[in-house]
């Protein structure tokens, strides 16, 4: 049965668990293989996947493309501005047409409404590759990465430091779905959407906002940072954001207040010495390269889930 993968909070807990379990299994089955080698099982043989980007991307673009090929499928990478989509054709009409050519659509876009409209009118599964509001594929990789290093994430304390942005919202959704606690620390102007925090609270996990970053990270098992200015933010916001967030840099001093075995994650791309120092990115708490690799494995499992394969 076809299923979209639009968000963490709109995917059932059972489905999220089975996607992560499959991602772990598929990763270990490929151990020590060259990146271009085919998987033993080829569930996407004969399938065509469209990868649409209305914003830049390195990880999402390459990991989806490689993942489809490892599973025996083919991809076409499309830029929104070069499609009629960027010149007035409606999302609904684009969805109807693409559904006649491809078996799966991944889209990175601006407005969440674009993603929703694509999903409503497509006859094939649609995957959210980031919107202004959320980034669910990233957080599937993050949960997988935590489990690899530290075992179950349920009951752990996670702390988001900085801007309460799209990636932050998906972490809050994941807190509710996977049962871990979530603290946000940042200035009040950049708080996460109340809806995401309310979702997590409603699932029974601890959710807090703590303005003091040192207090926030105390007892943390996992600390997240992300860019201070996202792709959808106006560049004119840059100077103001830097002034607002200066006290929220993740550096060695701040990490020293988290648990000694705490992990540090960043979805990347990072701005070294702004939201995080190189000493933390390249230091003992950091698992950012495993996190980036796991985009590949997690998304392969997401695609199989969507296609029921
Ligand atoms: N983390 C992430 O989604 O990276 P890209 O913008 O490079 O895809
Ligand atoms: N918050 C960032 C994430 C990039 C992967 C952005 O939206 O630009």
Short mmCIF file of C-alpha atoms and ligand atoms in Angstrom, two decimals:
data_model
loop_
_atom_site.label_atom_id
_atom_site.label_comp_id
_atom_site.label_asym_id
_atom_site.label_seq_id
_atom_site.Cartn_x
_atom_site.Cartn_y
_atom_site.Cartn_z
CA UNK A 1 0.00 0.00 0.00
CA UNK A 2 1.29 3.47 -0.88
CA UNK A 3 2.07 5.84 1.99
CA UNK A 4 3.34 9.40 1.99
CA UNK A 5 6.11 10.41 4.40
CA UNK A 6 5.24 14.02 5.14
CA UNK A 7 6.11 14.45 8.80
CA UNK A 8 7.19 12.63 11.94
CA UNK A 9 4.00 13.49 13.84
CA UNK A 10 1.73 12.32 11.01
CA UNK A 11 3.48 8.94 10.69
CA UNK A 12 2.42 6.30 13.22
CA UNK A 13 4.79 5.27 16.01
CA UNK A 14 4.75 1.68 14.70
CA UNK A 15 5.68 2.81 11.20
CA UNK A 16 8.47 5.06 12.52
CA UNK A 17 9.87 2.16 14.56
CA UNK A 18 9.81 -0.26 11.66
CA UNK A 19 11.49 2.30 9.37
CA UNK A 20 14.33 2.79 11.87
CA UNK A 21 14.69 -0.97 12.41
CA UNK A 22 14.89 -1.52 8.67
CA UNK A 23 17.43 1.29 8.31
CA UNK A 24 19.72 -0.37 10.90
CA UNK A 25 19.35 -3.74 9.15
CA UNK A 26 20.03 -2.33 5.68
CA UNK A 27 23.07 -0.42 6.92
CA UNK A 28 24.63 -3.47 8.54
CA UNK A 29 23.89 -5.60 5.45
CA UNK A 30 26.04 -3.20 3.39
CA UNK A 31 28.99 -3.09 5.79
CA UNK A 32 32.35 -2.63 3.98
CA UNK A 33 30.77 -2.52 0.50
CA UNK A 34 31.79 0.15 -2.02
CA UNK A 35 29.26 2.99 -2.07
CA UNK A 36 28.16 2.22 -5.60
CA UNK A 37 27.61 -1.49 -5.01
CA UNK A 38 24.06 -2.76 -5.28
CA UNK A 39 22.21 -4.04 -2.21
CA UNK A 40 21.55 -7.79 -2.15
CA UNK A 41 17.86 -7.09 -2.36
CA UNK A 42 16.77 -4.73 -5.15
CA UNK A 43 13.31 -3.56 -4.05
CA UNK A 44 13.35 -0.52 -6.34
CA UNK A 45 14.26 -2.45 -9.52
CA UNK A 46 12.29 -0.95 -12.37
CA UNK A 47 11.18 2.05 -10.25
CA UNK A 48 11.74 5.69 -11.15
CA UNK A 49 12.08 8.35 -8.45
CA UNK A 50 11.79 12.14 -8.98
CA UNK A 51 13.84 14.31 -6.62
CA UNK A 52 12.60 17.92 -6.79
CA UNK A 53 14.61 20.74 -5.23
CA UNK A 54 13.31 24.28 -4.85
CA UNK A 55 16.18 25.03 -2.42
CA UNK A 56 19.87 24.04 -2.44
CA UNK A 57 20.96 20.68 -1.03
CA UNK A 58 24.04 18.51 -0.70
CA UNK A 59 23.08 15.71 1.69
CA UNK A 60 19.43 15.24 0.77
CA UNK A 61 20.16 15.29 -2.92
CA UNK A 62 23.11 12.89 -2.88
CA UNK A 63 21.80 10.51 -0.23
CA UNK A 64 18.42 10.04 -1.94
CA UNK A 65 20.08 9.60 -5.33
CA UNK A 66 22.63 7.05 -4.07
CA UNK A 67 19.99 5.29 -1.95
CA UNK A 68 17.64 4.74 -4.89
CA UNK A 69 20.49 3.40 -7.04
CA UNK A 70 21.73 1.02 -4.33
CA UNK A 71 18.20 -0.42 -4.22
CA UNK A 72 18.11 -0.91 -8.00
CA UNK A 73 15.96 2.09 -8.96
CA UNK A 74 16.61 5.13 -11.12
CA UNK A 75 16.37 8.81 -10.28
CA UNK A 76 15.85 12.13 -11.93
CA UNK A 77 16.95 15.21 -10.02
CA UNK A 78 14.83 18.23 -10.93
CA UNK A 79 15.24 21.84 -9.97
CA UNK A 80 11.97 23.63 -9.27
CA UNK A 81 13.06 26.74 -11.16
CA UNK A 82 13.73 24.72 -14.32
CA UNK A 83 10.33 23.00 -14.18
CA UNK A 84 7.06 24.61 -15.31
CA UNK A 85 6.27 24.49 -11.58
CA UNK A 86 8.49 27.53 -11.18
CA UNK A 87 6.67 29.30 -14.02
CA UNK A 88 3.07 29.13 -12.96
CA UNK A 89 1.96 25.51 -13.49
CA UNK A 90 0.06 24.48 -10.40
CA UNK A 91 1.39 22.01 -7.88
CA UNK A 92 -1.72 19.89 -8.36
CA UNK A 93 -1.21 19.64 -12.12
CA UNK A 94 2.49 18.91 -11.65
CA UNK A 95 1.60 16.14 -9.19
CA UNK A 96 -0.92 14.58 -11.61
CA UNK A 97 1.57 14.62 -14.49
CA UNK A 98 4.57 13.34 -12.53
CA UNK A 99 2.43 10.49 -11.21
CA UNK A 100 2.13 9.21 -14.80
CA UNK A 101 5.93 9.00 -15.15
CA UNK A 102 7.46 8.17 -11.78
CA UNK A 103 6.81 5.82 -8.85
CA UNK A 104 7.86 8.14 -6.02
CA UNK A 105 8.33 11.89 -5.53
CA UNK A 106 10.67 13.53 -3.01
CA UNK A 107 10.31 17.30 -2.79
CA UNK A 108 12.28 20.01 -0.96
CA UNK A 109 10.27 23.18 -1.00
CA UNK A 110 9.38 26.39 0.84
CA UNK A 111 5.75 26.42 1.94
CA UNK A 112 4.28 23.39 3.66
CA UNK A 113 1.15 23.95 1.55
CA UNK A 114 3.16 23.00 -1.55
CA UNK A 115 4.10 19.64 -0.03
CA UNK A 116 0.52 19.02 1.10
CA UNK A 117 -0.89 19.85 -2.33
CA UNK A 118 1.66 17.60 -4.02
CA UNK A 119 0.65 14.75 -1.69
CA UNK A 120 -3.07 15.39 -2.20
CA UNK A 121 -2.93 15.24 -5.99
CA UNK A 122 -0.15 12.68 -6.57
CA UNK A 123 -1.12 9.05 -7.14
CA UNK A 124 2.35 8.03 -5.94
CA UNK A 125 4.00 8.49 -2.53
CA UNK A 126 5.43 11.89 -1.69
CA UNK A 127 8.36 12.38 0.73
CA UNK A 128 9.12 15.66 2.53
CA UNK A 129 12.77 16.56 1.85
CA UNK A 130 12.46 19.75 3.98
CA UNK A 131 9.99 22.63 4.08
CA UNK A 132 10.12 25.92 5.96
CA UNK A 133 8.35 24.10 8.80
CA UNK A 134 9.85 20.62 9.13
CA UNK A 135 12.62 18.21 8.07
CA UNK A 136 11.45 14.70 9.00
CA UNK A 137 14.06 12.69 7.03
CA UNK A 138 16.81 14.43 8.99
CA UNK A 139 15.35 13.39 12.32
CA UNK A 140 14.92 9.76 11.27
CA UNK A 141 18.69 9.74 10.62
CA UNK A 142 19.29 11.46 13.96
CA UNK A 143 17.27 8.90 15.95
CA UNK A 144 19.08 6.10 14.11
CA UNK A 145 22.44 7.70 14.92
CA UNK A 146 21.62 8.10 18.61
CA UNK A 147 20.56 4.45 18.83
CA UNK A 148 23.80 3.29 17.16
CA UNK A 149 25.91 5.12 19.71
CA UNK A 150 23.84 4.95 22.89
CA UNK A 151 20.95 2.47 22.48
CA UNK A 152 17.28 3.38 22.95
CA UNK A 153 16.48 7.11 22.84
CA UNK A 154 13.25 6.78 24.87
CA UNK A 155 13.54 8.63 28.20
CA UNK A 156 16.71 10.52 27.20
CA UNK A 157 17.10 14.29 27.49
CA UNK A 158 17.63 16.21 24.25
CA UNK A 159 18.35 19.93 24.01
CA UNK A 160 17.97 22.18 20.97
CA UNK A 161 20.22 25.25 21.12
CA UNK A 162 19.55 28.32 18.94
CA UNK A 163 16.78 29.01 16.42
CA UNK A 164 13.50 27.13 16.87
CA UNK A 165 13.40 26.31 13.15
CA UNK A 166 12.15 23.55 10.82
CA UNK A 167 14.64 20.93 12.02
CA UNK A 168 13.84 21.84 15.64
CA UNK A 169 10.11 21.28 15.00
CA UNK A 170 10.82 17.79 13.67
CA UNK A 171 12.93 17.01 16.76
CA UNK A 172 9.97 18.06 18.94
CA UNK A 173 7.66 15.81 16.90
CA UNK A 174 10.15 12.96 17.29
CA UNK A 175 10.30 13.55 21.06
CA UNK A 176 6.59 12.80 21.20
CA UNK A 177 6.74 9.81 18.85
CA UNK A 178 9.90 8.14 20.21
CA UNK A 179 9.30 9.16 23.86
CA UNK A 180 12.30 11.36 24.68
CA UNK A 181 12.39 14.66 26.59
CA UNK A 182 12.96 17.93 24.76
CA UNK A 183 14.29 21.28 25.96
CA UNK A 184 14.59 24.36 23.76
CA UNK A 185 17.08 27.08 24.63
CA UNK A 186 17.22 30.27 22.59
CA UNK A 187 15.85 33.81 22.61
CA UNK A 188 12.05 34.22 22.87
CA UNK A 189 11.79 35.74 19.37
CA UNK A 190 13.02 32.42 17.94
CA UNK A 191 10.92 29.96 19.96
CA UNK A 192 9.74 26.83 18.14
CA UNK A 193 6.13 26.70 16.98
CA UNK A 194 3.83 26.03 19.91
CA UNK A 195 2.07 23.35 17.84
CA UNK A 196 5.20 21.17 17.70
CA UNK A 197 5.85 21.53 21.44
CA UNK A 198 2.18 20.86 22.23
CA UNK A 199 2.28 17.71 20.11
CA UNK A 200 5.24 16.38 22.11
CA UNK A 201 3.64 17.31 25.45
CA UNK A 202 0.42 15.57 24.47
CA UNK A 203 2.40 12.31 24.05
CA UNK A 204 3.48 12.57 27.71
CA UNK A 205 7.15 13.57 27.38
CA UNK A 206 8.83 16.44 29.27
CA UNK A 207 9.00 19.60 27.16
CA UNK A 208 10.69 22.75 28.44
CA UNK A 209 11.86 26.18 27.34
CA UNK A 210 14.92 27.39 29.27
CA UNK A 211 16.47 30.72 28.29
CA UNK A 212 19.78 30.01 30.05
CA UNK A 213 21.77 27.64 27.77
CA UNK A 214 23.97 26.40 30.62
CA UNK A 215 20.95 25.37 32.70
CA UNK A 216 19.27 23.94 29.60
CA UNK A 217 22.04 21.47 28.73
CA UNK A 218 22.48 20.18 32.28
CA UNK A 219 21.88 16.42 32.21
CA UNK A 220 21.54 16.40 28.41
CA UNK A 221 22.16 13.14 26.55
CA UNK A 222 21.99 14.86 23.17
CA UNK A 223 22.61 18.47 22.13
CA UNK A 224 21.54 19.82 18.73
CA UNK A 225 22.63 22.94 16.88
CA UNK A 226 21.63 24.22 13.44
CA UNK A 227 22.37 27.26 11.32
CA UNK A 228 21.19 30.59 12.74
CA UNK A 229 19.78 31.66 9.36
CA UNK A 230 17.80 29.07 7.40
CA UNK A 231 17.38 28.97 3.63
CA UNK A 232 13.88 30.44 3.84
CA UNK A 233 14.94 33.29 6.15
CA UNK A 234 15.64 36.66 4.51
CA UNK A 235 19.37 37.34 4.30
CA UNK A 236 18.56 40.76 5.81
CA UNK A 237 17.81 38.90 9.07
CA UNK A 238 21.42 37.73 9.33
CA UNK A 239 22.91 40.50 11.46
CA UNK A 240 19.92 40.61 13.82
CA UNK A 241 19.95 36.81 14.20
CA UNK A 242 23.65 36.81 15.02
CA UNK A 243 23.07 39.42 17.73
CA UNK A 244 20.11 37.48 19.14
CA UNK A 245 21.93 34.14 19.12
CA UNK A 246 25.47 35.09 20.08
CA UNK A 247 24.97 33.72 23.60
CA UNK A 248 23.73 30.40 22.22
CA UNK A 249 26.87 29.09 20.53
CA UNK A 250 27.55 25.41 21.21
CA UNK A 251 31.17 25.40 22.36
CA UNK A 252 33.29 23.21 24.62
CA UNK A 253 32.34 25.27 27.67
CA UNK A 254 28.63 24.72 27.03
CA UNK A 255 29.12 21.00 26.27
CA UNK A 256 30.99 20.62 29.59
CA UNK A 257 27.63 21.20 31.36
CA UNK A 258 25.91 18.34 29.49
CA UNK A 259 26.37 14.70 30.54
CA UNK A 260 30.00 13.57 30.08
CA UNK A 261 28.88 11.02 27.47
CA UNK A 262 26.47 13.39 25.71
CA UNK A 263 26.33 13.42 21.92
CA UNK A 264 26.39 16.48 19.67
CA UNK A 265 24.41 16.57 16.40
CA UNK A 266 24.04 19.12 13.59
CA UNK A 267 22.07 18.42 10.42
CA UNK A 268 24.68 20.39 8.42
CA UNK A 269 25.61 22.57 6.62
CA UNK A 270 27.27 24.21 9.62
CA UNK A 271 28.73 27.66 9.98
CA UNK A 272 31.83 26.91 11.97
CA UNK A 273 32.49 29.35 14.83
CA UNK A 274 28.93 30.76 14.63
CA UNK A 275 26.34 28.30 15.99
CA UNK A 276 29.02 25.72 16.87
CA UNK A 277 32.78 25.78 17.25
CA UNK A 278 35.10 23.52 15.29
CA UNK A 279 36.32 22.16 18.63
CA UNK A 280 32.82 20.71 19.23
CA UNK A 281 32.16 19.67 15.62
CA UNK A 282 35.46 17.78 15.47
CA UNK A 283 35.52 16.84 19.16
CA UNK A 284 34.64 13.71 21.17
CA UNK A 285 30.89 14.38 21.58
CA UNK A 286 30.27 14.92 17.87
CA UNK A 287 28.59 12.27 15.72
CA UNK A 288 27.87 14.58 12.78
CA UNK A 289 29.47 12.44 10.08
CA UNK A 290 27.59 9.31 11.16
CA UNK A 291 24.47 11.50 11.23
CA UNK A 292 25.11 12.60 7.65
CA UNK A 293 25.79 9.01 6.52
CA UNK A 294 22.62 7.78 8.16
CA UNK A 295 20.51 10.05 5.95
CA UNK A 296 21.24 7.46 3.27
CA UNK A 297 20.19 4.42 5.29
CA UNK A 298 17.18 6.04 6.96
CA UNK A 299 15.81 7.39 3.68
CA UNK A 300 16.22 4.03 1.94
CA UNK A 301 13.99 2.58 4.65
CA UNK A 302 11.55 5.52 4.28
CA UNK A 303 11.28 4.87 0.52
CA UNK A 304 10.61 1.15 1.05
CA UNK A 305 7.97 2.04 3.62
CA UNK A 306 6.29 4.46 1.21
CA UNK A 307 6.21 1.94 -1.60
CA UNK A 308 5.28 -0.99 0.66
CA UNK A 309 8.40 -2.89 -0.47
N1 LIG B 1 20.91 18.36 6.36
C1 LIG B 1 20.49 18.56 5.09
O1 LIG B 1 19.31 18.38 4.75
O2 LIG B 1 21.47 18.96 4.24
P1 LIG B 1 21.30 19.48 2.74
O3 LIG B 1 20.66 20.85 2.81
O4 LIG B 1 22.69 19.52 2.20
O5 LIG B 1 20.42 18.53 1.99
N1 LIG B 2 17.34 24.92 9.05
C1 LIG B 2 18.13 24.71 7.85
C2 LIG B 2 18.33 23.25 7.61
C3 LIG B 2 19.14 22.92 6.39
C4 LIG B 2 19.26 21.45 6.15
C5 LIG B 2 17.43 25.37 6.67
O1 LIG B 2 16.23 25.23 6.52
O2 LIG B 2 18.13 26.06 5.91
#
